[in-house]
């Protein structure tokens, strides 16, 4: 498998998914060290122009006179509210991540709730609904790869195939918190479920925090080079933080949208996301959607084993 790495990026995306980067990788992989104004082929921003490309600028609110979002580092409690792990293990409250999420949402709490996830493989989807309070999900292993959430989902699946894969044993049922998310996809009239329903981990939770996890769409190279959108992580929430997370897939690996509970993109809502110290892998439209995202100290790896092309997510790569 051939790979092309764009490492330790500080990126900002807003409504056009535009990437800009500064790197601390080896010299042969670093961006140009030219100073402003650069060249015709590679123009460089001067200090005044660069002032517009800061986290504060991207994290402005659409509400008039509202302060910009200024996220602090994720802080974990000494004792989480829920612990996910093998049955019978001391302290474990749930054996699946979805069950812990459902229990947290069912509390209807306005305060942040914490879900600790013990090392292991967690196959299947995770849907985090909109709620009054925010959730923090974090792995307790030494490395992000120690906790892996994965499934193989293709946007080109028909509804029945998708339903059987995503909802084994009535995982999502009427009355459960995430039912509306599942139902918005299973009730689609289109022949295929599409990109909006292809995510392994899908959150509509404002203030969501993810840390020390791996989220993977395992569809990988099992399909041809045609359109096979296969989202690993989809986030529709505002003020979302992702730290030390591996996000793995091929097409549309990381999908950031401003969708509401009807699972439709909106014209009057801005979602803001901060991604730090993470790793994102894919081949086409690696990062896509509609929202403002700042990436700091994050590796992007472009793999071309399926497409045999060098394609990076964005309309422009700077």
PDB file of C-alpha atoms in Angstrom:
ATOM      1  CA  UNK A   1       0.000   0.000   0.000  1.00  0.00           C
ATOM      2  CA  UNK A   2       1.500   3.330  -1.026  1.00  0.00           C
ATOM      3  CA  UNK A   3       1.092   6.228   1.364  1.00  0.00           C
ATOM      4  CA  UNK A   4       1.648   9.957   1.233  1.00  0.00           C
ATOM      5  CA  UNK A   5       1.981  11.708   4.553  1.00  0.00           C
ATOM      6  CA  UNK A   6       1.138  15.288   5.419  1.00  0.00           C
ATOM      7  CA  UNK A   7       2.282  15.492   9.019  1.00  0.00           C
ATOM      8  CA  UNK A   8       1.661  17.634  12.109  1.00  0.00           C
ATOM      9  CA  UNK A   9      -0.715  19.979  10.432  1.00  0.00           C
ATOM     10  CA  UNK A  10      -2.257  23.080  11.900  1.00  0.00           C
ATOM     11  CA  UNK A  11      -5.312  23.382   9.681  1.00  0.00           C
ATOM     12  CA  UNK A  12      -8.496  25.354   9.602  1.00  0.00           C
ATOM     13  CA  UNK A  13     -11.606  24.461   7.632  1.00  0.00           C
ATOM     14  CA  UNK A  14     -14.684  26.611   7.195  1.00  0.00           C
ATOM     15  CA  UNK A  15     -17.563  25.965   4.785  1.00  0.00           C
ATOM     16  CA  UNK A  16     -15.227  25.285   1.855  1.00  0.00           C
ATOM     17  CA  UNK A  17     -12.964  22.847   3.652  1.00  0.00           C
ATOM     18  CA  UNK A  18      -9.725  24.734   3.026  1.00  0.00           C
ATOM     19  CA  UNK A  19      -6.499  23.311   4.437  1.00  0.00           C
ATOM     20  CA  UNK A  20      -3.413  25.283   5.429  1.00  0.00           C
ATOM     21  CA  UNK A  21      -0.452  23.793   7.227  1.00  0.00           C
ATOM     22  CA  UNK A  22       2.706  24.338   9.207  1.00  0.00           C
ATOM     23  CA  UNK A  23       4.909  21.338   9.844  1.00  0.00           C
ATOM     24  CA  UNK A  24       7.603  20.048  12.175  1.00  0.00           C
ATOM     25  CA  UNK A  25       8.299  16.916  10.116  1.00  0.00           C
ATOM     26  CA  UNK A  26      11.652  15.990   8.535  1.00  0.00           C
ATOM     27  CA  UNK A  27      13.170  18.607   6.259  1.00  0.00           C
ATOM     28  CA  UNK A  28      12.335  16.789   3.024  1.00  0.00           C
ATOM     29  CA  UNK A  29       8.646  16.752   3.998  1.00  0.00           C
ATOM     30  CA  UNK A  30       8.337  20.280   5.338  1.00  0.00           C
ATOM     31  CA  UNK A  31       6.476  23.071   3.564  1.00  0.00           C
ATOM     32  CA  UNK A  32       8.453  25.835   1.916  1.00  0.00           C
ATOM     33  CA  UNK A  33      10.339  28.235   4.189  1.00  0.00           C
ATOM     34  CA  UNK A  34       9.733  31.145   1.819  1.00  0.00           C
ATOM     35  CA  UNK A  35       8.674  34.442   3.317  1.00  0.00           C
ATOM     36  CA  UNK A  36       5.933  36.775   2.123  1.00  0.00           C
ATOM     37  CA  UNK A  37       5.010  37.469  -0.576  1.00  0.00           C
ATOM     38  CA  UNK A  38       6.493  34.199  -1.839  1.00  0.00           C
ATOM     39  CA  UNK A  39       6.259  33.413  -5.531  1.00  0.00           C
ATOM     40  CA  UNK A  40       3.529  33.310  -8.144  1.00  0.00           C
ATOM     41  CA  UNK A  41       3.458  29.523  -7.864  1.00  0.00           C
ATOM     42  CA  UNK A  42       3.493  29.585  -4.062  1.00  0.00           C
ATOM     43  CA  UNK A  43       2.258  32.862  -2.591  1.00  0.00           C
ATOM     44  CA  UNK A  44       2.935  33.391   1.126  1.00  0.00           C
ATOM     45  CA  UNK A  45       0.716  35.366   3.499  1.00  0.00           C
ATOM     46  CA  UNK A  46       2.185  38.389   5.188  1.00  0.00           C
ATOM     47  CA  UNK A  47       1.669  38.993   8.910  1.00  0.00           C
ATOM     48  CA  UNK A  48      -1.423  41.133   8.406  1.00  0.00           C
ATOM     49  CA  UNK A  49      -3.072  38.583   6.112  1.00  0.00           C
ATOM     50  CA  UNK A  50      -2.172  35.712   8.449  1.00  0.00           C
ATOM     51  CA  UNK A  51      -4.138  37.322  11.303  1.00  0.00           C
ATOM     52  CA  UNK A  52      -7.317  36.022   9.696  1.00  0.00           C
ATOM     53  CA  UNK A  53      -6.148  32.410   9.939  1.00  0.00           C
ATOM     54  CA  UNK A  54      -6.206  31.793  13.695  1.00  0.00           C
ATOM     55  CA  UNK A  55      -8.348  29.561  15.922  1.00  0.00           C
ATOM     56  CA  UNK A  56     -10.090  32.635  17.318  1.00  0.00           C
ATOM     57  CA  UNK A  57     -11.118  33.690  13.822  1.00  0.00           C
ATOM     58  CA  UNK A  58     -12.499  30.279  12.925  1.00  0.00           C
ATOM     59  CA  UNK A  59     -14.211  29.819  16.286  1.00  0.00           C
ATOM     60  CA  UNK A  60     -16.269  32.995  16.085  1.00  0.00           C
ATOM     61  CA  UNK A  61     -19.973  32.600  16.772  1.00  0.00           C
ATOM     62  CA  UNK A  62     -22.632  33.380  14.187  1.00  0.00           C
ATOM     63  CA  UNK A  63     -24.564  35.163  16.933  1.00  0.00           C
ATOM     64  CA  UNK A  64     -23.952  38.948  16.915  1.00  0.00           C
ATOM     65  CA  UNK A  65     -21.636  40.183  19.688  1.00  0.00           C
ATOM     66  CA  UNK A  66     -21.074  36.665  21.034  1.00  0.00           C
ATOM     67  CA  UNK A  67     -17.556  35.800  22.137  1.00  0.00           C
ATOM     68  CA  UNK A  68     -15.498  33.307  20.182  1.00  0.00           C
ATOM     69  CA  UNK A  69     -15.213  29.784  21.535  1.00  0.00           C
ATOM     70  CA  UNK A  70     -11.937  29.354  23.441  1.00  0.00           C
ATOM     71  CA  UNK A  71     -11.574  25.641  24.235  1.00  0.00           C
ATOM     72  CA  UNK A  72      -9.496  24.453  27.178  1.00  0.00           C
ATOM     73  CA  UNK A  73      -7.646  21.145  27.290  1.00  0.00           C
ATOM     74  CA  UNK A  74      -9.807  18.093  27.983  1.00  0.00           C
ATOM     75  CA  UNK A  75      -9.825  17.342  31.703  1.00  0.00           C
ATOM     76  CA  UNK A  76     -10.753  13.891  33.008  1.00  0.00           C
ATOM     77  CA  UNK A  77     -12.269  13.101  36.411  1.00  0.00           C
ATOM     78  CA  UNK A  78     -10.818  10.736  38.979  1.00  0.00           C
ATOM     79  CA  UNK A  79     -13.999   8.673  38.671  1.00  0.00           C
ATOM     80  CA  UNK A  80     -16.042   8.526  35.440  1.00  0.00           C
ATOM     81  CA  UNK A  81     -19.821   8.288  35.436  1.00  0.00           C
ATOM     82  CA  UNK A  82     -19.783   5.103  33.329  1.00  0.00           C
ATOM     83  CA  UNK A  83     -17.168   2.478  32.509  1.00  0.00           C
ATOM     84  CA  UNK A  84     -17.333   0.265  29.404  1.00  0.00           C
ATOM     85  CA  UNK A  85     -15.487  -3.037  29.412  1.00  0.00           C
ATOM     86  CA  UNK A  86     -15.748  -6.821  29.678  1.00  0.00           C
ATOM     87  CA  UNK A  87     -18.588  -8.233  31.753  1.00  0.00           C
ATOM     88  CA  UNK A  88     -17.575  -9.028  35.303  1.00  0.00           C
ATOM     89  CA  UNK A  89     -14.646  -6.615  35.355  1.00  0.00           C
ATOM     90  CA  UNK A  90     -14.544  -4.516  38.496  1.00  0.00           C
ATOM     91  CA  UNK A  91     -16.157  -1.117  38.022  1.00  0.00           C
ATOM     92  CA  UNK A  92     -17.651  -1.870  34.606  1.00  0.00           C
ATOM     93  CA  UNK A  93     -21.175  -0.504  34.200  1.00  0.00           C
ATOM     94  CA  UNK A  94     -21.788  -1.448  30.549  1.00  0.00           C
ATOM     95  CA  UNK A  95     -20.322  -3.903  28.059  1.00  0.00           C
ATOM     96  CA  UNK A  96     -21.036  -1.786  24.961  1.00  0.00           C
ATOM     97  CA  UNK A  97     -20.314   1.850  24.244  1.00  0.00           C
ATOM     98  CA  UNK A  98     -23.810   2.448  22.866  1.00  0.00           C
ATOM     99  CA  UNK A  99     -25.388   1.169  26.083  1.00  0.00           C
ATOM    100  CA  UNK A 100     -23.270   3.589  28.108  1.00  0.00           C
ATOM    101  CA  UNK A 101     -24.173   6.469  25.790  1.00  0.00           C
ATOM    102  CA  UNK A 102     -27.864   5.595  26.071  1.00  0.00           C
ATOM    103  CA  UNK A 103     -27.609   5.528  29.862  1.00  0.00           C
ATOM    104  CA  UNK A 104     -25.841   8.878  29.946  1.00  0.00           C
ATOM    105  CA  UNK A 105     -28.382  10.566  27.676  1.00  0.00           C
ATOM    106  CA  UNK A 106     -31.255   9.041  29.665  1.00  0.00           C
ATOM    107  CA  UNK A 107     -30.131  10.956  32.739  1.00  0.00           C
ATOM    108  CA  UNK A 108     -31.183  14.227  31.065  1.00  0.00           C
ATOM    109  CA  UNK A 109     -28.324  15.920  32.889  1.00  0.00           C
ATOM    110  CA  UNK A 110     -27.153  19.445  32.116  1.00  0.00           C
ATOM    111  CA  UNK A 111     -23.648  18.685  33.342  1.00  0.00           C
ATOM    112  CA  UNK A 112     -20.930  16.920  31.407  1.00  0.00           C
ATOM    113  CA  UNK A 113     -20.916  13.145  31.857  1.00  0.00           C
ATOM    114  CA  UNK A 114     -17.825  10.969  31.410  1.00  0.00           C
ATOM    115  CA  UNK A 115     -17.633   7.525  29.797  1.00  0.00           C
ATOM    116  CA  UNK A 116     -14.374   5.622  30.279  1.00  0.00           C
ATOM    117  CA  UNK A 117     -13.730   2.815  27.795  1.00  0.00           C
ATOM    118  CA  UNK A 118     -11.390  -0.019  28.707  1.00  0.00           C
ATOM    119  CA  UNK A 119      -8.965  -1.406  26.094  1.00  0.00           C
ATOM    120  CA  UNK A 120     -10.510  -3.720  23.536  1.00  0.00           C
ATOM    121  CA  UNK A 121     -12.200  -4.055  20.158  1.00  0.00           C
ATOM    122  CA  UNK A 122     -15.706  -2.589  19.985  1.00  0.00           C
ATOM    123  CA  UNK A 123     -17.337  -3.592  16.687  1.00  0.00           C
ATOM    124  CA  UNK A 124     -20.439  -1.786  15.501  1.00  0.00           C
ATOM    125  CA  UNK A 125     -21.726   1.748  15.327  1.00  0.00           C
ATOM    126  CA  UNK A 126     -21.997   4.351  18.067  1.00  0.00           C
ATOM    127  CA  UNK A 127     -24.645   7.089  17.818  1.00  0.00           C
ATOM    128  CA  UNK A 128     -24.522   9.996  20.281  1.00  0.00           C
ATOM    129  CA  UNK A 129     -27.764  12.015  20.198  1.00  0.00           C
ATOM    130  CA  UNK A 130     -28.336  15.696  20.813  1.00  0.00           C
ATOM    131  CA  UNK A 131     -28.849  16.290  24.545  1.00  0.00           C
ATOM    132  CA  UNK A 132     -28.937  19.051  27.179  1.00  0.00           C
ATOM    133  CA  UNK A 133     -25.516  18.041  28.508  1.00  0.00           C
ATOM    134  CA  UNK A 134     -22.248  17.119  26.813  1.00  0.00           C
ATOM    135  CA  UNK A 135     -20.450  13.770  26.877  1.00  0.00           C
ATOM    136  CA  UNK A 136     -16.764  12.903  27.126  1.00  0.00           C
ATOM    137  CA  UNK A 137     -15.749   9.459  25.852  1.00  0.00           C
ATOM    138  CA  UNK A 138     -12.167   8.412  26.465  1.00  0.00           C
ATOM    139  CA  UNK A 139     -10.040   5.309  26.250  1.00  0.00           C
ATOM    140  CA  UNK A 140      -8.180   4.128  29.326  1.00  0.00           C
ATOM    141  CA  UNK A 141      -5.406   2.373  27.409  1.00  0.00           C
ATOM    142  CA  UNK A 142      -1.841   3.566  26.968  1.00  0.00           C
ATOM    143  CA  UNK A 143      -2.402   4.437  23.293  1.00  0.00           C
ATOM    144  CA  UNK A 144      -5.349   5.405  21.069  1.00  0.00           C
ATOM    145  CA  UNK A 145      -5.149   2.069  19.235  1.00  0.00           C
ATOM    146  CA  UNK A 146      -5.870   0.222  22.505  1.00  0.00           C
ATOM    147  CA  UNK A 147      -9.567   1.120  22.170  1.00  0.00           C
ATOM    148  CA  UNK A 148     -10.909   0.525  18.661  1.00  0.00           C
ATOM    149  CA  UNK A 149     -14.461   1.242  17.483  1.00  0.00           C
ATOM    150  CA  UNK A 150     -14.987  -0.151  13.992  1.00  0.00           C
ATOM    151  CA  UNK A 151     -17.408  -1.358  11.343  1.00  0.00           C
ATOM    152  CA  UNK A 152     -17.454  -1.599   7.529  1.00  0.00           C
ATOM    153  CA  UNK A 153     -20.206   0.662   6.163  1.00  0.00           C
ATOM    154  CA  UNK A 154     -20.604   1.758   2.534  1.00  0.00           C
ATOM    155  CA  UNK A 155     -22.733   4.682   1.355  1.00  0.00           C
ATOM    156  CA  UNK A 156     -23.777   2.456  -1.562  1.00  0.00           C
ATOM    157  CA  UNK A 157     -25.491  -0.100   0.675  1.00  0.00           C
ATOM    158  CA  UNK A 158     -29.226  -0.524   0.244  1.00  0.00           C
ATOM    159  CA  UNK A 159     -31.396   0.194   3.280  1.00  0.00           C
ATOM    160  CA  UNK A 160     -32.060  -3.435   4.182  1.00  0.00           C
ATOM    161  CA  UNK A 161     -28.391  -4.397   4.110  1.00  0.00           C
ATOM    162  CA  UNK A 162     -27.498  -1.315   6.113  1.00  0.00           C
ATOM    163  CA  UNK A 163     -30.270  -1.977   8.659  1.00  0.00           C
ATOM    164  CA  UNK A 164     -29.129  -5.546   9.300  1.00  0.00           C
ATOM    165  CA  UNK A 165     -25.531  -4.425   9.726  1.00  0.00           C
ATOM    166  CA  UNK A 166     -26.121  -1.391  11.931  1.00  0.00           C
ATOM    167  CA  UNK A 167     -28.963  -2.616  14.139  1.00  0.00           C
ATOM    168  CA  UNK A 168     -28.299  -6.208  15.209  1.00  0.00           C
ATOM    169  CA  UNK A 169     -30.490  -7.373  18.049  1.00  0.00           C
ATOM    170  CA  UNK A 170     -32.479  -4.153  18.262  1.00  0.00           C
ATOM    171  CA  UNK A 171     -29.570  -1.968  19.289  1.00  0.00           C
ATOM    172  CA  UNK A 172     -31.615   1.056  18.202  1.00  0.00           C
ATOM    173  CA  UNK A 173     -35.293   0.840  19.101  1.00  0.00           C
ATOM    174  CA  UNK A 174     -38.195   3.270  19.603  1.00  0.00           C
ATOM    175  CA  UNK A 175     -37.818   4.840  23.030  1.00  0.00           C
ATOM    176  CA  UNK A 176     -34.026   4.647  23.022  1.00  0.00           C
ATOM    177  CA  UNK A 177     -32.177   7.994  22.813  1.00  0.00           C
ATOM    178  CA  UNK A 178     -30.496   7.389  19.440  1.00  0.00           C
ATOM    179  CA  UNK A 179     -33.563   5.896  17.732  1.00  0.00           C
ATOM    180  CA  UNK A 180     -34.294   9.105  15.832  1.00  0.00           C
ATOM    181  CA  UNK A 181     -30.827   9.004  14.275  1.00  0.00           C
ATOM    182  CA  UNK A 182     -31.178   5.412  13.124  1.00  0.00           C
ATOM    183  CA  UNK A 183     -34.742   5.999  11.922  1.00  0.00           C
ATOM    184  CA  UNK A 184     -33.722   8.993   9.800  1.00  0.00           C
ATOM    185  CA  UNK A 185     -31.541   6.630   7.790  1.00  0.00           C
ATOM    186  CA  UNK A 186     -33.670   3.491   7.660  1.00  0.00           C
ATOM    187  CA  UNK A 187     -36.668   5.512   6.450  1.00  0.00           C
ATOM    188  CA  UNK A 188     -34.839   7.061   3.498  1.00  0.00           C
ATOM    189  CA  UNK A 189     -36.561   6.524   0.169  1.00  0.00           C
ATOM    190  CA  UNK A 190     -33.340   6.509  -1.857  1.00  0.00           C
ATOM    191  CA  UNK A 191     -31.922   3.269  -3.226  1.00  0.00           C
ATOM    192  CA  UNK A 192     -28.796   3.631  -1.080  1.00  0.00           C
ATOM    193  CA  UNK A 193     -28.200   5.097   2.371  1.00  0.00           C
ATOM    194  CA  UNK A 194     -25.688   7.693   1.145  1.00  0.00           C
ATOM    195  CA  UNK A 195     -22.811   9.426   2.883  1.00  0.00           C
ATOM    196  CA  UNK A 196     -25.010  10.881   5.637  1.00  0.00           C
ATOM    197  CA  UNK A 197     -25.710   7.383   6.970  1.00  0.00           C
ATOM    198  CA  UNK A 198     -22.342   5.746   6.374  1.00  0.00           C
ATOM    199  CA  UNK A 199     -20.656   6.719   9.662  1.00  0.00           C
ATOM    200  CA  UNK A 200     -19.328   4.272  12.225  1.00  0.00           C
ATOM    201  CA  UNK A 201     -19.369   6.912  14.980  1.00  0.00           C
ATOM    202  CA  UNK A 202     -22.019   9.624  14.569  1.00  0.00           C
ATOM    203  CA  UNK A 203     -22.570  12.396  17.105  1.00  0.00           C
ATOM    204  CA  UNK A 204     -25.047  15.266  17.316  1.00  0.00           C
ATOM    205  CA  UNK A 205     -23.865  16.174  20.812  1.00  0.00           C
ATOM    206  CA  UNK A 206     -22.824  19.788  21.420  1.00  0.00           C
ATOM    207  CA  UNK A 207     -19.658  19.880  23.499  1.00  0.00           C
ATOM    208  CA  UNK A 208     -18.685  16.279  22.705  1.00  0.00           C
ATOM    209  CA  UNK A 209     -15.144  15.333  23.704  1.00  0.00           C
ATOM    210  CA  UNK A 210     -13.282  12.275  22.392  1.00  0.00           C
ATOM    211  CA  UNK A 211      -9.858  11.260  23.651  1.00  0.00           C
ATOM    212  CA  UNK A 212      -7.432   8.349  23.307  1.00  0.00           C
ATOM    213  CA  UNK A 213      -9.550   6.272  20.894  1.00  0.00           C
ATOM    214  CA  UNK A 214      -9.425   4.767  17.413  1.00  0.00           C
ATOM    215  CA  UNK A 215     -12.482   5.016  15.157  1.00  0.00           C
ATOM    216  CA  UNK A 216     -12.309   3.100  11.885  1.00  0.00           C
ATOM    217  CA  UNK A 217     -14.535   2.424   8.920  1.00  0.00           C
ATOM    218  CA  UNK A 218     -13.187  -0.945   7.836  1.00  0.00           C
ATOM    219  CA  UNK A 219     -14.617  -0.860   4.315  1.00  0.00           C
ATOM    220  CA  UNK A 220     -11.082  -0.099   3.168  1.00  0.00           C
ATOM    221  CA  UNK A 221      -9.911  -1.678  -0.067  1.00  0.00           C
ATOM    222  CA  UNK A 222     -12.765  -4.196  -0.281  1.00  0.00           C
ATOM    223  CA  UNK A 223     -14.446  -1.950  -2.867  1.00  0.00           C
ATOM    224  CA  UNK A 224     -13.379  -0.516  -6.208  1.00  0.00           C
ATOM    225  CA  UNK A 225     -12.138   3.006  -6.900  1.00  0.00           C
ATOM    226  CA  UNK A 226     -15.632   4.324  -7.562  1.00  0.00           C
ATOM    227  CA  UNK A 227     -17.775   6.299  -5.140  1.00  0.00           C
ATOM    228  CA  UNK A 228     -17.859   4.421  -1.846  1.00  0.00           C
ATOM    229  CA  UNK A 229     -18.205   7.008   0.885  1.00  0.00           C
ATOM    230  CA  UNK A 230     -17.360   5.326   4.160  1.00  0.00           C
ATOM    231  CA  UNK A 231     -17.280   7.738   7.075  1.00  0.00           C
ATOM    232  CA  UNK A 232     -15.404   6.772  10.220  1.00  0.00           C
ATOM    233  CA  UNK A 233     -16.387   9.773  12.347  1.00  0.00           C
ATOM    234  CA  UNK A 234     -19.271  12.153  11.694  1.00  0.00           C
ATOM    235  CA  UNK A 235     -19.838  15.095  14.025  1.00  0.00           C
ATOM    236  CA  UNK A 236     -22.789  17.511  13.825  1.00  0.00           C
ATOM    237  CA  UNK A 237     -22.254  19.158  17.213  1.00  0.00           C
ATOM    238  CA  UNK A 238     -20.836  22.562  18.113  1.00  0.00           C
ATOM    239  CA  UNK A 239     -17.778  23.109  20.338  1.00  0.00           C
ATOM    240  CA  UNK A 240     -16.459  19.579  19.810  1.00  0.00           C
ATOM    241  CA  UNK A 241     -12.971  18.528  20.925  1.00  0.00           C
ATOM    242  CA  UNK A 242     -11.054  15.532  19.600  1.00  0.00           C
ATOM    243  CA  UNK A 243      -7.673  14.728  21.132  1.00  0.00           C
ATOM    244  CA  UNK A 244      -5.363  11.771  20.559  1.00  0.00           C
ATOM    245  CA  UNK A 245      -7.815  10.003  18.263  1.00  0.00           C
ATOM    246  CA  UNK A 246      -7.050   7.853  15.208  1.00  0.00           C
ATOM    247  CA  UNK A 247      -9.715   8.331  12.517  1.00  0.00           C
ATOM    248  CA  UNK A 248      -9.256   5.681   9.831  1.00  0.00           C
ATOM    249  CA  UNK A 249     -10.992   5.070   6.530  1.00  0.00           C
ATOM    250  CA  UNK A 250     -10.809   5.737   2.814  1.00  0.00           C
ATOM    251  CA  UNK A 251     -13.435   8.072   1.303  1.00  0.00           C
ATOM    252  CA  UNK A 252     -14.920  10.829   3.523  1.00  0.00           C
ATOM    253  CA  UNK A 253     -13.100   9.543   6.601  1.00  0.00           C
ATOM    254  CA  UNK A 254     -13.920  12.547   8.812  1.00  0.00           C
ATOM    255  CA  UNK A 255     -17.269  14.193   8.083  1.00  0.00           C
ATOM    256  CA  UNK A 256     -18.152  17.425   9.890  1.00  0.00           C
ATOM    257  CA  UNK A 257     -21.630  18.834   9.294  1.00  0.00           C
ATOM    258  CA  UNK A 258     -24.101  21.325  10.750  1.00  0.00           C
ATOM    259  CA  UNK A 259     -27.062  18.966  10.420  1.00  0.00           C
ATOM    260  CA  UNK A 260     -29.950  19.132  12.859  1.00  0.00           C
ATOM    261  CA  UNK A 261     -32.008  16.286  14.268  1.00  0.00           C
ATOM    262  CA  UNK A 262     -33.746  15.858  10.898  1.00  0.00           C
ATOM    263  CA  UNK A 263     -30.386  14.766   9.428  1.00  0.00           C
ATOM    264  CA  UNK A 264     -30.329  17.624   6.916  1.00  0.00           C
ATOM    265  CA  UNK A 265     -27.686  20.299   6.383  1.00  0.00           C
ATOM    266  CA  UNK A 266     -28.668  23.759   7.596  1.00  0.00           C
ATOM    267  CA  UNK A 267     -27.953  27.248   6.287  1.00  0.00           C
ATOM    268  CA  UNK A 268     -28.014  29.120   9.593  1.00  0.00           C
ATOM    269  CA  UNK A 269     -25.825  27.023  11.876  1.00  0.00           C
ATOM    270  CA  UNK A 270     -22.063  26.918  12.330  1.00  0.00           C
ATOM    271  CA  UNK A 271     -20.389  24.001  14.096  1.00  0.00           C
ATOM    272  CA  UNK A 272     -16.902  24.392  15.547  1.00  0.00           C
ATOM    273  CA  UNK A 273     -14.429  21.585  16.180  1.00  0.00           C
ATOM    274  CA  UNK A 274     -10.873  21.397  17.525  1.00  0.00           C
ATOM    275  CA  UNK A 275      -8.736  18.366  16.630  1.00  0.00           C
ATOM    276  CA  UNK A 276      -5.397  17.970  18.408  1.00  0.00           C
ATOM    277  CA  UNK A 277      -2.615  15.372  18.522  1.00  0.00           C
ATOM    278  CA  UNK A 278      -4.534  13.014  16.244  1.00  0.00           C
ATOM    279  CA  UNK A 279      -4.107  10.908  13.093  1.00  0.00           C
ATOM    280  CA  UNK A 280      -6.474  10.855  10.101  1.00  0.00           C
ATOM    281  CA  UNK A 281      -6.157   8.472   7.154  1.00  0.00           C
ATOM    282  CA  UNK A 282      -7.990   8.127   3.851  1.00  0.00           C
ATOM    283  CA  UNK A 283      -7.808   8.459   0.087  1.00  0.00           C
ATOM    284  CA  UNK A 284     -10.549  10.793  -1.221  1.00  0.00           C
ATOM    285  CA  UNK A 285     -12.212  13.718   0.579  1.00  0.00           C
ATOM    286  CA  UNK A 286     -10.509  12.722   3.806  1.00  0.00           C
ATOM    287  CA  UNK A 287     -12.087  15.686   5.581  1.00  0.00           C
ATOM    288  CA  UNK A 288     -15.358  17.027   4.226  1.00  0.00           C
ATOM    289  CA  UNK A 289     -18.665  18.561   5.169  1.00  0.00           C
ATOM    290  CA  UNK A 290     -19.842  21.930   6.429  1.00  0.00           C
ATOM    291  CA  UNK A 291     -18.331  23.487   9.538  1.00  0.00           C
ATOM    292  CA  UNK A 292     -15.281  25.190  11.052  1.00  0.00           C
ATOM    293  CA  UNK A 293     -12.468  22.886  12.149  1.00  0.00           C
ATOM    294  CA  UNK A 294      -8.998  23.683  13.442  1.00  0.00           C
ATOM    295  CA  UNK A 295      -6.386  20.918  13.389  1.00  0.00           C
ATOM    296  CA  UNK A 296      -3.282  21.195  15.570  1.00  0.00           C
ATOM    297  CA  UNK A 297      -0.380  18.733  15.671  1.00  0.00           C
ATOM    298  CA  UNK A 298      -2.338  16.224  13.600  1.00  0.00           C
ATOM    299  CA  UNK A 299      -1.032  13.771  10.990  1.00  0.00           C
ATOM    300  CA  UNK A 300      -2.903  13.270   7.724  1.00  0.00           C
ATOM    301  CA  UNK A 301      -1.951  10.224   5.692  1.00  0.00           C
ATOM    302  CA  UNK A 302      -3.180   9.798   2.136  1.00  0.00           C
ATOM    303  CA  UNK A 303      -3.316   6.144   1.053  1.00  0.00           C
ATOM    304  CA  UNK A 304      -3.821   5.210  -2.586  1.00  0.00           C
ATOM    305  CA  UNK A 305      -4.175   1.441  -2.459  1.00  0.00           C
ATOM    306  CA  UNK A 306      -7.827   1.679  -3.587  1.00  0.00           C
ATOM    307  CA  UNK A 307      -7.792   4.669  -5.929  1.00  0.00           C
ATOM    308  CA  UNK A 308      -4.176   4.648  -7.119  1.00  0.00           C
ATOM    309  CA  UNK A 309      -4.396   8.426  -6.986  1.00  0.00           C
ATOM    310  CA  UNK A 310      -2.917  11.149  -4.841  1.00  0.00           C
ATOM    311  CA  UNK A 311      -5.993  12.924  -3.567  1.00  0.00           C
ATOM    312  CA  UNK A 312      -6.303  15.137  -0.510  1.00  0.00           C
ATOM    313  CA  UNK A 313      -9.511  16.355   1.068  1.00  0.00           C
ATOM    314  CA  UNK A 314     -10.275  19.980   0.251  1.00  0.00           C
ATOM    315  CA  UNK A 315     -11.073  22.259  -2.601  1.00  0.00           C
ATOM    316  CA  UNK A 316      -7.703  23.892  -2.162  1.00  0.00           C
ATOM    317  CA  UNK A 317      -4.545  22.548  -0.554  1.00  0.00           C
ATOM    318  CA  UNK A 318      -2.267  25.355   0.585  1.00  0.00           C
TER     319      UNK A 318
END
